[in-house]
Structure formats: structure tokens, C-alpha cells
CSV table of C-alpha atoms and ligand atoms in Angstrom, one decimal:
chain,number,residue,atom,x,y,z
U,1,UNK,CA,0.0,0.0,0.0
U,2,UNK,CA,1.1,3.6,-0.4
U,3,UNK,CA,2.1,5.4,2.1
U,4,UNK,CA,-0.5,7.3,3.3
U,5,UNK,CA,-0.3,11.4,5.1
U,6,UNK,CA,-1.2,10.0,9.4
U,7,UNK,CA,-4.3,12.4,9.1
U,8,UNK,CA,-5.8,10.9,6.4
U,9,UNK,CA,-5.0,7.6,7.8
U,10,UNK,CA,-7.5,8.2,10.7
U,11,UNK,CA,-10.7,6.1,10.6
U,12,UNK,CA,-14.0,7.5,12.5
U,13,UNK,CA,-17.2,6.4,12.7
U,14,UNK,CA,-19.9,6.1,14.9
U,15,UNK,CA,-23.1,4.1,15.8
U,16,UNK,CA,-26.4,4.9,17.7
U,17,UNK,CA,-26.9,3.0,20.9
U,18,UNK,CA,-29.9,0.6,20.0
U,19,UNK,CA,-28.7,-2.3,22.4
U,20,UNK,CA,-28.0,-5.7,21.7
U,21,UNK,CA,-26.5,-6.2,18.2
U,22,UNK,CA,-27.6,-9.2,15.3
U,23,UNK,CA,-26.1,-10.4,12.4
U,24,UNK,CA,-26.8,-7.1,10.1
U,25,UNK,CA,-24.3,-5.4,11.8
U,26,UNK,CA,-21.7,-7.8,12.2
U,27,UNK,CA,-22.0,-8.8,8.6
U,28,UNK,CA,-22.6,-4.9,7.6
U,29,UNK,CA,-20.7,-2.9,9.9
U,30,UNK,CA,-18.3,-4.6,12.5
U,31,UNK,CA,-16.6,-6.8,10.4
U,32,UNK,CA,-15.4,-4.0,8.6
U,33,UNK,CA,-14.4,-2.1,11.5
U,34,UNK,CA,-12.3,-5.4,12.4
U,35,UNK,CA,-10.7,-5.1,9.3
U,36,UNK,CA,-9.7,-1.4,9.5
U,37,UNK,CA,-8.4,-1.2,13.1
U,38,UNK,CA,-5.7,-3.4,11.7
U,39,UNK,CA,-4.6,-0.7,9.0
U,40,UNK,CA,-5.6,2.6,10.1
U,41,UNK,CA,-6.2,4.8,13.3
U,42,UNK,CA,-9.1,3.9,14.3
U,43,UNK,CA,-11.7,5.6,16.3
U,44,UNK,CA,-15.1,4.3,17.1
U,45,UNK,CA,-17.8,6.1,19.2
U,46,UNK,CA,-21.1,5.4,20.7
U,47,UNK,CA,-23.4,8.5,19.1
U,48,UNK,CA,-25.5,9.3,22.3
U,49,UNK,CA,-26.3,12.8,21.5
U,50,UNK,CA,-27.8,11.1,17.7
U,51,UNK,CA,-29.8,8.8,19.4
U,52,UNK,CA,-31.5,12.0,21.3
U,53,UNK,CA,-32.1,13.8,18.0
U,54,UNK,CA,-34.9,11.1,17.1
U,55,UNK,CA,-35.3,9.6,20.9
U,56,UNK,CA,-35.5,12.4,23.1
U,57,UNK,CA,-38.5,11.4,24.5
U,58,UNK,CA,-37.0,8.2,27.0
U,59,UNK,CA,-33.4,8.7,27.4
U,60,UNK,CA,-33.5,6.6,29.6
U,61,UNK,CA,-33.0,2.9,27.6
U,62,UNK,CA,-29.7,4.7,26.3
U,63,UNK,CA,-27.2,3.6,29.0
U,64,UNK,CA,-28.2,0.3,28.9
U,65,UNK,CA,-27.7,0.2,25.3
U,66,UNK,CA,-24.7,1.4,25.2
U,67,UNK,CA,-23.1,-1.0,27.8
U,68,UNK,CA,-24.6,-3.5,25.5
U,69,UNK,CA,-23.4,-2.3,22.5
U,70,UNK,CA,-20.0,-1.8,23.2
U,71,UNK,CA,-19.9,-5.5,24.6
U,72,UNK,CA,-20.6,-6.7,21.2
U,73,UNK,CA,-18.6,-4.5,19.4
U,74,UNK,CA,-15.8,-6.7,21.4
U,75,UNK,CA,-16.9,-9.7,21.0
U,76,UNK,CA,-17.2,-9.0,17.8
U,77,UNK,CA,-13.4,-8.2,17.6
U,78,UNK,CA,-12.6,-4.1,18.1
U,79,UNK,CA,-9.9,-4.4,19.7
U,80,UNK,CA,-9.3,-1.5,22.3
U,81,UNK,CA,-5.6,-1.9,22.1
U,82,UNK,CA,-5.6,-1.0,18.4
U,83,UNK,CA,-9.4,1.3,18.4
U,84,UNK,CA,-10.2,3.9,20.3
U,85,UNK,CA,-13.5,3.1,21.4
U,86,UNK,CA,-15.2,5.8,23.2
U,87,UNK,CA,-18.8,7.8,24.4
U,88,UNK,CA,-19.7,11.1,22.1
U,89,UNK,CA,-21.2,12.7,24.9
U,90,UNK,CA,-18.2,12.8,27.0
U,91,UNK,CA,-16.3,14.6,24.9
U,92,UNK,CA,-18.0,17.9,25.3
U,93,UNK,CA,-15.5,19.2,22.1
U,94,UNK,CA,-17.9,17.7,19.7
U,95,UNK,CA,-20.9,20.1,20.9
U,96,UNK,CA,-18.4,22.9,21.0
U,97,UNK,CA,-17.3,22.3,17.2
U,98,UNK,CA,-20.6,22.0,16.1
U,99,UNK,CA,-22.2,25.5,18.2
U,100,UNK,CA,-19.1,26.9,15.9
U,101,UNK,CA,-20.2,25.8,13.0
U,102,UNK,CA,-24.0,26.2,13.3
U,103,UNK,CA,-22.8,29.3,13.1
U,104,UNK,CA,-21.8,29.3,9.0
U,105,UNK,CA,-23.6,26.7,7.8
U,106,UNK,CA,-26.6,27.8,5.7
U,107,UNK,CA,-29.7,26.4,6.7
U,108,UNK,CA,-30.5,25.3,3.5
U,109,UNK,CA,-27.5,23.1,3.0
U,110,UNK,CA,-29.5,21.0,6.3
U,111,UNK,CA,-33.0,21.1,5.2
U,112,UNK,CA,-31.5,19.7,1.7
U,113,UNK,CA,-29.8,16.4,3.3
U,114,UNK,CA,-31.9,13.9,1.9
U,115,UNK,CA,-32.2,11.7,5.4
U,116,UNK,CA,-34.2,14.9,6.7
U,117,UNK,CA,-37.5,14.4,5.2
U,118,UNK,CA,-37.2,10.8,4.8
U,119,UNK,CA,-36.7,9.9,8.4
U,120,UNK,CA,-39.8,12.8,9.0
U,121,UNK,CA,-41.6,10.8,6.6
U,122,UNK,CA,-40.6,7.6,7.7
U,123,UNK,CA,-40.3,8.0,11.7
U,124,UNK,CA,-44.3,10.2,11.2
U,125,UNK,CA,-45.2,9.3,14.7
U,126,UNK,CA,-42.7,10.9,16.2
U,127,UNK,CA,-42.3,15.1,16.1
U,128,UNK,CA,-39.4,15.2,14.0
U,129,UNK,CA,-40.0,19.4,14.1
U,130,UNK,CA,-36.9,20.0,16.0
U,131,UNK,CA,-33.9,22.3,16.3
U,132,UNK,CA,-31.8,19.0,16.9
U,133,UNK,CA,-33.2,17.2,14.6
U,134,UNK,CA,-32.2,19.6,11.7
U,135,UNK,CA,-28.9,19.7,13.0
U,136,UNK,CA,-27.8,16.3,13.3
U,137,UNK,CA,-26.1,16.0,10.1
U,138,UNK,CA,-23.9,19.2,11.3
U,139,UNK,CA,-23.2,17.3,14.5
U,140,UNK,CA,-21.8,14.1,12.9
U,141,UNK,CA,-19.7,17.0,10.6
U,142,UNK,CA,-18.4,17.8,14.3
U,143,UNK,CA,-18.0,14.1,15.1
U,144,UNK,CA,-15.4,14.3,12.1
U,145,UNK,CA,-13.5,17.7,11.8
U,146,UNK,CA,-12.9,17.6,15.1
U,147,UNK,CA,-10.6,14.2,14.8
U,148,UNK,CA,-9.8,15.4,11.1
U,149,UNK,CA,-10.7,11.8,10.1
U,150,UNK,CA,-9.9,11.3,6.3
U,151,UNK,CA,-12.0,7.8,6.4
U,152,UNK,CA,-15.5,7.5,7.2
U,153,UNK,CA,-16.5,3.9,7.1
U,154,UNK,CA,-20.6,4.3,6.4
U,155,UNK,CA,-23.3,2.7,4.3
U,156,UNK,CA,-25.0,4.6,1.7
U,157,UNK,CA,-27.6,6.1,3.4
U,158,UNK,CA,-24.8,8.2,5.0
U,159,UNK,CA,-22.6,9.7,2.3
U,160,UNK,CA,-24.8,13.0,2.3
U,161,UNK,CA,-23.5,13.3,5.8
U,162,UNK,CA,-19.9,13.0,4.9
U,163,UNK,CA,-20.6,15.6,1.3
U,164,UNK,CA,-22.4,18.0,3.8
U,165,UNK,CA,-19.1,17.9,5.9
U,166,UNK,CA,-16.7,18.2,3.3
U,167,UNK,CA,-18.9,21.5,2.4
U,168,UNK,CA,-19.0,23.0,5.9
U,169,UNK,CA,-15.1,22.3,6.2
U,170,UNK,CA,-14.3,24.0,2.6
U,171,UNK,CA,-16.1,27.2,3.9
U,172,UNK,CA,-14.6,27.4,7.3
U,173,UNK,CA,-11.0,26.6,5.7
U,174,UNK,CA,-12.4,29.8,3.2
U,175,UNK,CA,-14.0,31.7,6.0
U,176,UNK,CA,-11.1,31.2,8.5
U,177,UNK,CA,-8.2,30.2,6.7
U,178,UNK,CA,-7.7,33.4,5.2
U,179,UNK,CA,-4.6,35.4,6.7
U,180,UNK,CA,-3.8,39.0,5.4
U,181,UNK,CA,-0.4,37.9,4.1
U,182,UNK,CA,-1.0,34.1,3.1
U,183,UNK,CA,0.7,34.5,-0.1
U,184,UNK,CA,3.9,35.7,1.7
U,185,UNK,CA,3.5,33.3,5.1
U,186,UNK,CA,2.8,30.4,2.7
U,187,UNK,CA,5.9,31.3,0.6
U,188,UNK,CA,8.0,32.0,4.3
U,189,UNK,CA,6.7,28.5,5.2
U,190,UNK,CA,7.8,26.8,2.3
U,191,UNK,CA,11.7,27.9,3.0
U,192,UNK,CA,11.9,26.2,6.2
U,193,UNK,CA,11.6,23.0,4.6
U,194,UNK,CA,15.2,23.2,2.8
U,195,UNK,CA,15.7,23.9,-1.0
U,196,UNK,CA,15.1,20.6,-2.2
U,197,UNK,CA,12.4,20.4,-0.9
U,198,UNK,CA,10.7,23.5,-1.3
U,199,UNK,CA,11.8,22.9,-5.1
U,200,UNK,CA,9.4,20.0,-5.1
U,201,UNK,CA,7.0,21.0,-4.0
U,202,UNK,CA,6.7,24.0,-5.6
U,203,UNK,CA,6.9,22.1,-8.7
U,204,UNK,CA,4.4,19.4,-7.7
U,205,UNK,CA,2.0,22.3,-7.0
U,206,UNK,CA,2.0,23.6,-10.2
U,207,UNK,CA,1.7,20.3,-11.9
U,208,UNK,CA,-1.4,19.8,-9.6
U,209,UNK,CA,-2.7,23.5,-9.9
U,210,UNK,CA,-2.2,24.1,-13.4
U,211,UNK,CA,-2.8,20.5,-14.7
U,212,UNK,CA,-4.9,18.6,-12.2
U,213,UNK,CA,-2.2,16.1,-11.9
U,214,UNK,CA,-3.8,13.8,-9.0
U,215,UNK,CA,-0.4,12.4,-8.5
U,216,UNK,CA,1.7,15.3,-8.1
U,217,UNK,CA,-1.4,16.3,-5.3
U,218,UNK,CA,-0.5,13.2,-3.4
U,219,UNK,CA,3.6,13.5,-3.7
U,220,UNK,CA,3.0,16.9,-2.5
U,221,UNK,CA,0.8,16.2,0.5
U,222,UNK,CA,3.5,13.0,1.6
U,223,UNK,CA,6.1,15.5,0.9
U,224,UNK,CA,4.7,17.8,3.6
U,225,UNK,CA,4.0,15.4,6.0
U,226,UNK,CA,7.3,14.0,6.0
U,227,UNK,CA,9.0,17.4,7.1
U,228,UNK,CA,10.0,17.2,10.8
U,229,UNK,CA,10.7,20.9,11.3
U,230,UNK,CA,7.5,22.6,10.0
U,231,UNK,CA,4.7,23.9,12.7
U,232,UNK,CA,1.2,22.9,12.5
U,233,UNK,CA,0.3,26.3,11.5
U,234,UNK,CA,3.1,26.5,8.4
U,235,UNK,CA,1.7,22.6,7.3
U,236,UNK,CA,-1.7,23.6,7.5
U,237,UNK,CA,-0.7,27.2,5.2
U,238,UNK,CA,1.2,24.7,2.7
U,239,UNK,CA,-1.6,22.1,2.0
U,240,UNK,CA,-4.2,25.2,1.9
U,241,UNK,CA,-1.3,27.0,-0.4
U,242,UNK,CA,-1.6,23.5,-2.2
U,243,UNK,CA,-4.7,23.3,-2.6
U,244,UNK,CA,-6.8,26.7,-2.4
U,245,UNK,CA,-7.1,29.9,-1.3
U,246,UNK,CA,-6.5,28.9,2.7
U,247,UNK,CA,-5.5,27.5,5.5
U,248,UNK,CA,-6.5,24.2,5.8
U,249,UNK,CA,-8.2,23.9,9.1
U,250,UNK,CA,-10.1,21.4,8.8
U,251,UNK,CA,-9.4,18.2,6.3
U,252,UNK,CA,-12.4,17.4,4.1
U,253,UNK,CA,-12.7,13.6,4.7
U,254,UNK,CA,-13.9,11.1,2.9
U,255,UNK,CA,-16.8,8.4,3.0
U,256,UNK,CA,-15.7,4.9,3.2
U,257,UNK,CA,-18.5,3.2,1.3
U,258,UNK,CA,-18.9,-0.2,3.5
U,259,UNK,CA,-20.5,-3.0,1.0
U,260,UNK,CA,-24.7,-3.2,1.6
U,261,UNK,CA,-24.7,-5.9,4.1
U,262,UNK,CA,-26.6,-8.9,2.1
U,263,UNK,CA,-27.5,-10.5,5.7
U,264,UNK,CA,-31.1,-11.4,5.4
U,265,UNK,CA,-33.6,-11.8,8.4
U,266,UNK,CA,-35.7,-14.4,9.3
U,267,UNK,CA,-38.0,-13.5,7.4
U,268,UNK,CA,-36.0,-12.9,4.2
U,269,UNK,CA,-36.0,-9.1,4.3
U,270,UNK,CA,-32.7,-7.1,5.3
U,271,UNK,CA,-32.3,-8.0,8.7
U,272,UNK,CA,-33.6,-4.9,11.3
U,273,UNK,CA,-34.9,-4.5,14.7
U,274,UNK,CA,-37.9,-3.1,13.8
U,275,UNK,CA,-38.8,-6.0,11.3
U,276,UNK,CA,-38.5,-8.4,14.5
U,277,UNK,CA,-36.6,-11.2,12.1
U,278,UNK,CA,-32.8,-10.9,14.0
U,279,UNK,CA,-30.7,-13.4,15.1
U,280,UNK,CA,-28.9,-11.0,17.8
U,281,UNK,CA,-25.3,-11.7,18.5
U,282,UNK,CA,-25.6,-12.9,22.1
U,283,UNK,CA,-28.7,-14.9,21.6
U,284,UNK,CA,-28.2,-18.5,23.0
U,285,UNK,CA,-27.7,-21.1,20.9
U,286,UNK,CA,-31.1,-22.7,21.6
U,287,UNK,CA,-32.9,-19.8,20.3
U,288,UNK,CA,-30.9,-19.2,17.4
U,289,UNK,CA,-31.0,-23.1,16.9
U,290,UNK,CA,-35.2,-22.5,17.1
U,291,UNK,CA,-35.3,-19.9,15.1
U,292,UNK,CA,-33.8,-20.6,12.4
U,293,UNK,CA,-35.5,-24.4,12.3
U,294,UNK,CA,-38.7,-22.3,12.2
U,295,UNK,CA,-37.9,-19.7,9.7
U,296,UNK,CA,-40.3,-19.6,6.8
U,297,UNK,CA,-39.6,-21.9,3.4
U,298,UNK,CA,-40.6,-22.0,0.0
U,299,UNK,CA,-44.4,-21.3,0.3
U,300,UNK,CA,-45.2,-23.8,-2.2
U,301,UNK,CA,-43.5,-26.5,-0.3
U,302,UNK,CA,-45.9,-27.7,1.7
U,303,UNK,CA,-45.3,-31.5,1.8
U,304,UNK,CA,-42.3,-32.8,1.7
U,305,UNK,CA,-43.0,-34.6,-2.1
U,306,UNK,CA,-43.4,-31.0,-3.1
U,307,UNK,CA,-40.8,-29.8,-5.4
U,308,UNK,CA,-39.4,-26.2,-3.9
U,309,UNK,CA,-37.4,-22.7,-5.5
U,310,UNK,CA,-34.8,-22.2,-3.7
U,311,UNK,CA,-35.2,-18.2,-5.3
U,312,UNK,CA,-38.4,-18.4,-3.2
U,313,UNK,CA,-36.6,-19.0,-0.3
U,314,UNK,CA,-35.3,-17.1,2.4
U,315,UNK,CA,-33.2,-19.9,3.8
U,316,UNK,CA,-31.4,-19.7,0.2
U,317,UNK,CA,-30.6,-16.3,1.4
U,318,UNK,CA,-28.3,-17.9,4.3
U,319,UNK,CA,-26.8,-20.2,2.5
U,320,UNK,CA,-25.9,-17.6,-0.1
U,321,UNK,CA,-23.8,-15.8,3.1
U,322,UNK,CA,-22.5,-18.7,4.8
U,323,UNK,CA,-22.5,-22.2,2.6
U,324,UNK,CA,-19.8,-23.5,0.2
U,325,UNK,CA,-20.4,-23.9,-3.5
U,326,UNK,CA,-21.0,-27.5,-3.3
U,327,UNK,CA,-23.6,-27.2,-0.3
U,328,UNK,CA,-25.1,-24.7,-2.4
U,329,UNK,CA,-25.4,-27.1,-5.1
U,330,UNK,CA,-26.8,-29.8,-2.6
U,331,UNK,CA,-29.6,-27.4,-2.1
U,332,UNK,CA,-30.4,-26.2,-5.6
U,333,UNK,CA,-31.0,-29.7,-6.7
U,334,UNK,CA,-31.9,-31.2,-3.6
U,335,UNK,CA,-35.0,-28.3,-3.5
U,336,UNK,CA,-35.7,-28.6,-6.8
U,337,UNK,CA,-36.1,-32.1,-7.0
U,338,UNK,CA,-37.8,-32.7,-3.6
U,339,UNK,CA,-34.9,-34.7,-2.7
U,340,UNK,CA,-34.3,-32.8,0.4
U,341,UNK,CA,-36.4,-31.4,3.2
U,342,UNK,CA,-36.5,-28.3,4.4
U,343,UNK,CA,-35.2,-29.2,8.0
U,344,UNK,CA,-32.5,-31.2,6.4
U,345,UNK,CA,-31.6,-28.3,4.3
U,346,UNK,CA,-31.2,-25.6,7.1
U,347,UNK,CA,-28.8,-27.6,9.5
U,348,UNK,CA,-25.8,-26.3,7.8
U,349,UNK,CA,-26.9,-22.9,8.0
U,350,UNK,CA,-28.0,-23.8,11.4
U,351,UNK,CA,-24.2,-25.4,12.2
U,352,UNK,CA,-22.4,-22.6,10.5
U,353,UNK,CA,-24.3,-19.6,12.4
U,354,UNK,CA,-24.0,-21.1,15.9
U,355,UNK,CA,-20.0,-22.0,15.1
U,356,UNK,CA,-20.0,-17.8,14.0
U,357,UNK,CA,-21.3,-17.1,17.2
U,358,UNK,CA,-19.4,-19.3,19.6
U,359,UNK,CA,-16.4,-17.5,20.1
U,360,UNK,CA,-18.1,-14.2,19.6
U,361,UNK,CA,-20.2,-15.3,22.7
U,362,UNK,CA,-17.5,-16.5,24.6
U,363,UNK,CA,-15.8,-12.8,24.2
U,364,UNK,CA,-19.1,-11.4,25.6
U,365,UNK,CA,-18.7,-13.4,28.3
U,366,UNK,CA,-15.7,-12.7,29.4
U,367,UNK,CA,-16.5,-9.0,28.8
U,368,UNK,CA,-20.0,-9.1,30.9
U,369,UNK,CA,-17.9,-11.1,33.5
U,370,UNK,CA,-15.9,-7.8,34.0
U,371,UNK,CA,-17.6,-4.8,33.9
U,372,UNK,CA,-15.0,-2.9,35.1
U,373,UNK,CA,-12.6,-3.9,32.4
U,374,UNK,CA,-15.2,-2.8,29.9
U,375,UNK,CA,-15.3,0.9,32.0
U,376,UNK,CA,-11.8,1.6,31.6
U,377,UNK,CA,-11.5,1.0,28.0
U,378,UNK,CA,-14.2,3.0,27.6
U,379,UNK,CA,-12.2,5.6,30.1
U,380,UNK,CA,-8.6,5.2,28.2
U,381,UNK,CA,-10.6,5.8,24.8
U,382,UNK,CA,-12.4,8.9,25.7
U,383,UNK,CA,-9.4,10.1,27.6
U,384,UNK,CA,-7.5,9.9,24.0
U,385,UNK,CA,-10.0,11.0,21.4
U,386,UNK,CA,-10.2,14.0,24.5
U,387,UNK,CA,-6.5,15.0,23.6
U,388,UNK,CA,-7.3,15.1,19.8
U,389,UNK,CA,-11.0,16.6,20.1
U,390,UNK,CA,-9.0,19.5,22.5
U,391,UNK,CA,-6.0,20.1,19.8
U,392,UNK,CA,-8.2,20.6,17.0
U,393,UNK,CA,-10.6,22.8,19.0
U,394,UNK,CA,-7.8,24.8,20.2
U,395,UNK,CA,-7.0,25.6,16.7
U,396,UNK,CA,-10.3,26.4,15.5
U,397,UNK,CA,-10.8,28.6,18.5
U,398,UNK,CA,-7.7,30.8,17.6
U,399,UNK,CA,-8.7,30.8,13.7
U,400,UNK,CA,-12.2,32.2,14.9
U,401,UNK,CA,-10.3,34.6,17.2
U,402,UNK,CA,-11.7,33.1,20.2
U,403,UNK,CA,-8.7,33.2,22.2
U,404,UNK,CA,-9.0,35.4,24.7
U,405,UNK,CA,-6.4,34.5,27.1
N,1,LIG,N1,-25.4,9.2,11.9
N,1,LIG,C1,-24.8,7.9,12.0
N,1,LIG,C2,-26.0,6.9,12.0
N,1,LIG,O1,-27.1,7.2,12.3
N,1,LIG,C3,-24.0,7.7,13.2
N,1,LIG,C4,-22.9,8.7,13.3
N,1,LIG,C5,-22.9,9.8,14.1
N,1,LIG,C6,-21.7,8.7,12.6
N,1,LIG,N2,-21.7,10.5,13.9
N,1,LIG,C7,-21.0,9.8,13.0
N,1,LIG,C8,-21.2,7.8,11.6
N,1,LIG,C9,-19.8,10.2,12.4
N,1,LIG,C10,-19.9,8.2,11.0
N,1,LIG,C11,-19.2,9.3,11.4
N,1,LIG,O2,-25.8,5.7,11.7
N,2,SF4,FE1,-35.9,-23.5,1.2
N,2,SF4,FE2,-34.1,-25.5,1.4
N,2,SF4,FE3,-36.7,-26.0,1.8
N,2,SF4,FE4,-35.8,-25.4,-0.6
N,2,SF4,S1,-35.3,-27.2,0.6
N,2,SF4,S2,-37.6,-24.6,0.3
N,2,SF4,S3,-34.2,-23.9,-0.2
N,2,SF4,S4,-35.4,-24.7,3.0
């Protein structure tokens, strides 16, 4: 892999407490978390204050849910030694950061964000009529500037989010990246990092300026990085000098497009609370066992002479996610033919869930056993995404001449 500039190599991405967790997210989310913590800096947050915006009205499920959540996102395999797995609401920076930039973001750019009047539309029992509400998309742009994340792992219904907080970060890097003399403090800055290297970079800026040459961007950004003696104010005048009119502030980062999940439900639709067809991490083995030896069949299968489409069938759907070719083909023709029943047919869906789950459960375990180990990786990763969320704040406090002391 390339080498990639360290702030661009930070991951973020957060999830709304909603308790336990099933197969859709492991399948959808969590295993690519798994897969990322390896690679990147990873930061991964329980989004409390998100869950308000919609669920105001009983807060009080959300600790529980979040005690539960994090459990699985261990068992599932985040790794506190290599994530930083932490609580959005006690890091106070991210409700600072986003009063700041309420303050320039149009309103128009939130009433546009698509998931605005779908979730009104969709959520229509609820009043959805509410300051929060609106804002929630600028609080997740918080969530992101403020750890100048340059990858954010989400699924599509997401990306607006991450386009609305590239915009709001391109106009505060306009707005407040702007210095009298930038020309001339970009140009001082640019000295300091020796001849040659100035050289280069001066060169690989006008091959990107004047020619769009994406590759002469990229040598010029790992150029900058590499230099040990600039200042975070001179590095942050050379990208803007790079790449616009500015400062650069505040990275724009960019969505992560995670794979659609194809984890079906019970019942062959995606697999969702609120469709009541999950098989939840942490249920026992029994119930998973049951519920899946009850799950719902070809339709025109009634007796077991009946020939069966396995297209018809939502237990297809499971073997599509977790059987081999050749079981597959067991089941095609088996189905077809009537040469198979239906209980027959699901025990290797049934064997290959529960063996998925096992050690997933076992981690739970030893994670429920120890609530106290669970607080303090919670404690060590707020305490670090603190130090971050309080650098980056600091700067954007003294580029909105907020610093008063
Ligand atoms: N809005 C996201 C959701 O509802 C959760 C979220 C909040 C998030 N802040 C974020 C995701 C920042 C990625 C980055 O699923
Ligand atoms: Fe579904 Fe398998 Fe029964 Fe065919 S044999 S209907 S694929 S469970």
C-alpha cells in the first residue's frame, strides 16, 4: 500500500446506541471495522447525543444500550488496544465544534440532506419538528472535523453526511483560513523546509494547480508530512497553499463506502430490529437453533413430495452468506427435486451460524464477567480521542479569534 499522510489515515465512525446487536451489523458494519483497526487509526464512538435527536423522549433505555453495545462490538473483535472506542457525549468538544459551525452553515445546506424528510416521513409518529433534529447531520460534521478523520466507514444512506461535511469544512477553511499575508507566510513556510524540498514542492503544485495532476497532489501532501521541522500552523498554510485559497483547518474527509450488508432476516427481508426477524449476537444457541428451524420456506413446499425454488426461499438467502459452492449445489437440486427437506436443508446454516457465534459469545462473556474492564476501555478511549478533540478545538478557536487569554 502507499504510504499514506497519518491524518488521512484516521478512521472514524460512529453508531447509535440501540442495544444488543444481530447479524446485520456484524456482517454490515463490524466486520469491517475489524478489518480497519488493523490498517488505520481507528476511532469508534457510541453517538448518544444522535440517538437524542430522534429519541429524546426516553433517554432513559440509552445507558443500557450502550453498555450493550460496546460488549458486542468486542466480541465481535474491536480491539481497544488498536481502536479507540469511546462515548460522544463525554467529549464535550464535539458540541463545542458543532455551536461553531452552526454558526456558517446555511440552513438550506440542512434542510437539503436527503435523510431529513425521509426519516420525518418515515419516523411520522414521532415530532421530528426539532432544532436537533435539523442539526444532526452538522453534528456528525463535528463528530469528524474535530478528529480530522480522512475515512469514514458508512453505508449509503450516510454519504450526504460525509458531502455535507466536506462543504461545511471547505467554507470554514475559506472563511477562517484566510490570513492577510497568506501568499507571503505560505511562501515564508515553504523555506523552512530546505531547498530541495521546497523545489518539489513547488513544482508538484504547479503540476497539480495548473494540470490537475492527482499524483503530483499526493507526492506533495506526503512531501509535507514527512518534514520534521514545519509547525502545525506552516503545514496547514502549505496544503491550503496547495490546494486553495487557505488554511486548511479542517481536512475534508472522505466516505468509506462499506458493501450493503446482504444478511437477510428471518424472514428474508434485510435484517432490522424493527422487522423483529434478527438473530442477535448474544442470543443462545437454543434460540438461534429455534429460530432458524422455524424460519419460513418456499411457500409452495408444503409436503415434503413438493418440489421447492430455492429463489423463493429465504433460507437460500443464508446459505448464499455462509454455505460453500457445493452445499449450495446440494440445495439447488436437492429443493428442486424434492430430494431434500426443508429441515434437512437448514442444518448447515444452522451449524455454520451457531460456530460464528461461539467465540463471539465466549468474548461477551468474558466482557459481561468484567464490567469494570469494559469501563476503563471506555475511560482510556475517551481520555485519548479528549486530547485530539482538545487540539483541534484549540486551533479552531484561535482561527475564529476566540482566544482570549
Ligand atoms: N449518523 C450515524 C448513524 O445514524 C452515526 C454517526 C454519528 C456517525 N456520527 C458519525 C457515523 C460520524 C460516522 C461518522 O448511523
Ligand atoms: Fe428452502 Fe431449502 Fe426448503 Fe428449498 S429445501 S424450500 S431452499 S429450506
Amino acid at each position: 500500500m502507499n504510504f499514506v499522510p497519518a491524518q488521512h489515515a484516521r478512521v472514524l465512525s460512529g453508531m447509535r446506541p440501540t442495544g444488543r446487536l444481530h447479524l446485520g451489523h456484524h456482517h454490515g458494519v463490524l466486520k469491517n471495522w475489524v478489518e480497519l483497526q488493523h490498517e488505520y487509526d481507528c476511532y469508534f464512538f457510541v453517538a448518544d447525543w444522535h440517538a437524542l435527536t430522534t429519541h429524546y423522549e426516553d433517554p432513559s433505555i440509552i445507558p443500557e444500550s450502550i453498555w450493550d453495545m460496546v460488549i458486542d462490538w468486542l466480541a465481535a473483535g474491536i480491539d481497544p488496544a488498536k481502536a479507540k472506542i469511546f462515548i460522544q457525549s463525554r467529549i464535550p468538544e464535539h458540541a463545542e465544534l458543532h455551536l461553531l459551525l452552526s454558526m456558517i452553515t446555511p440552513l438550506g445546506w440542512l434542510e437539503r440532506v436527503p435523510s431529513y424528510k425521509d426519516q420525518q416521513e418515515k419516523l411520522k409518529e414521532r415530532d421530528l419538528a426539532t432544532y436537533g433534529f435539523l442539526g444532526y447531520p452538522l453534528l456528525q460534521a463535528a463528530d469528524i472535523l474535530i478528529y480530522k478523520a480522512g475515512m469514514v466507514p458508512v453505508g449509503e444512506d450516510q454519504v450526504a453526511h460525509v458531502e455535507l461535511t466536506r462543504e461545511v469544512a471547505r467554507r470554514f477553511n475559506h472563511i477562517y483560513g484566510r490570513e492577510a499575508d497568506f501568499e507571503s507566510m505560505a511562501e515564508a513556510a515553504k523555506k523552512k523546509m530546505g531547498k530541495k524540498a521546497a523545489k518539489l514542492f513547488s513544482q508538484q503544485r504547479k503540476a497539480f494547480q495548473e494540470q490537475g495532476d492527482q499524483a503530483a497532489l499526493e507526492a506533495a501532501r506526503n512531501l509535507l508530512e514527512n518534514q520534521q521541522n514545519l509547525s502545525v500552523d506552516d503545514r496547514e498554510r502549505l496544503s491550503g497553499y496547495l490546494e486553495g485559497s487557505g488554511r486548511q483547518i479542517l481536512p475534508e474527509p472522505q466516505p468509506l463506502l462499506t458493501r450493503a450488508s446482504k444478511m437477510p432476516g428471518l424472514d428474508g427481508q434485510k435484517m432490522s430490529k424493527s422487522y423483529n426477524n434478527t438473530i442477535a449476537l448474544r442470543d443462545a444457541p437454543e434460540t438461534v437453533e429455534k429460530a432458524l428451524r422455524t424460519m419460513p420456506t418456499d411457500t409452495n413446499r408444503v409436503r415434503r413430495t413438493d418440489p421447492g425454488d430455492p429463489a423463493r426461499c429465504p433460507v437460500w438467502q443464508f446459505h448464499e452468506v455462509y454455505s460453500t459452492e457445493e452445499v449450495k449445489s446440494w440445495v439447488q437440486e436437492g429443493c428442486r427435486t424434492a430430494g431434500i427437506g426443508c429441515i434437512e436443508c437448514k442444518q448447515p446454516v444452522i451449524d455454520a451460524v451457531l460456530e460464528e457465534l461461539k467465540p463471539m459469545q465466549e468474548r461477551a462473556r468474558e466482557f459481561e464477567e468484567q464490567p469494570d474492564l469494559v469501563r476503563s476501555i471506555i475511560d482510556e478511549g475517551c481520555k485519548a480521542a479528549a486530547k485530539q478533540a482538545g487540539e483541534t478545538l484549540a486551533e479552531v478557536r484561535q482561527a475564529m479569534s476566540l482566544n482570549y487569554r
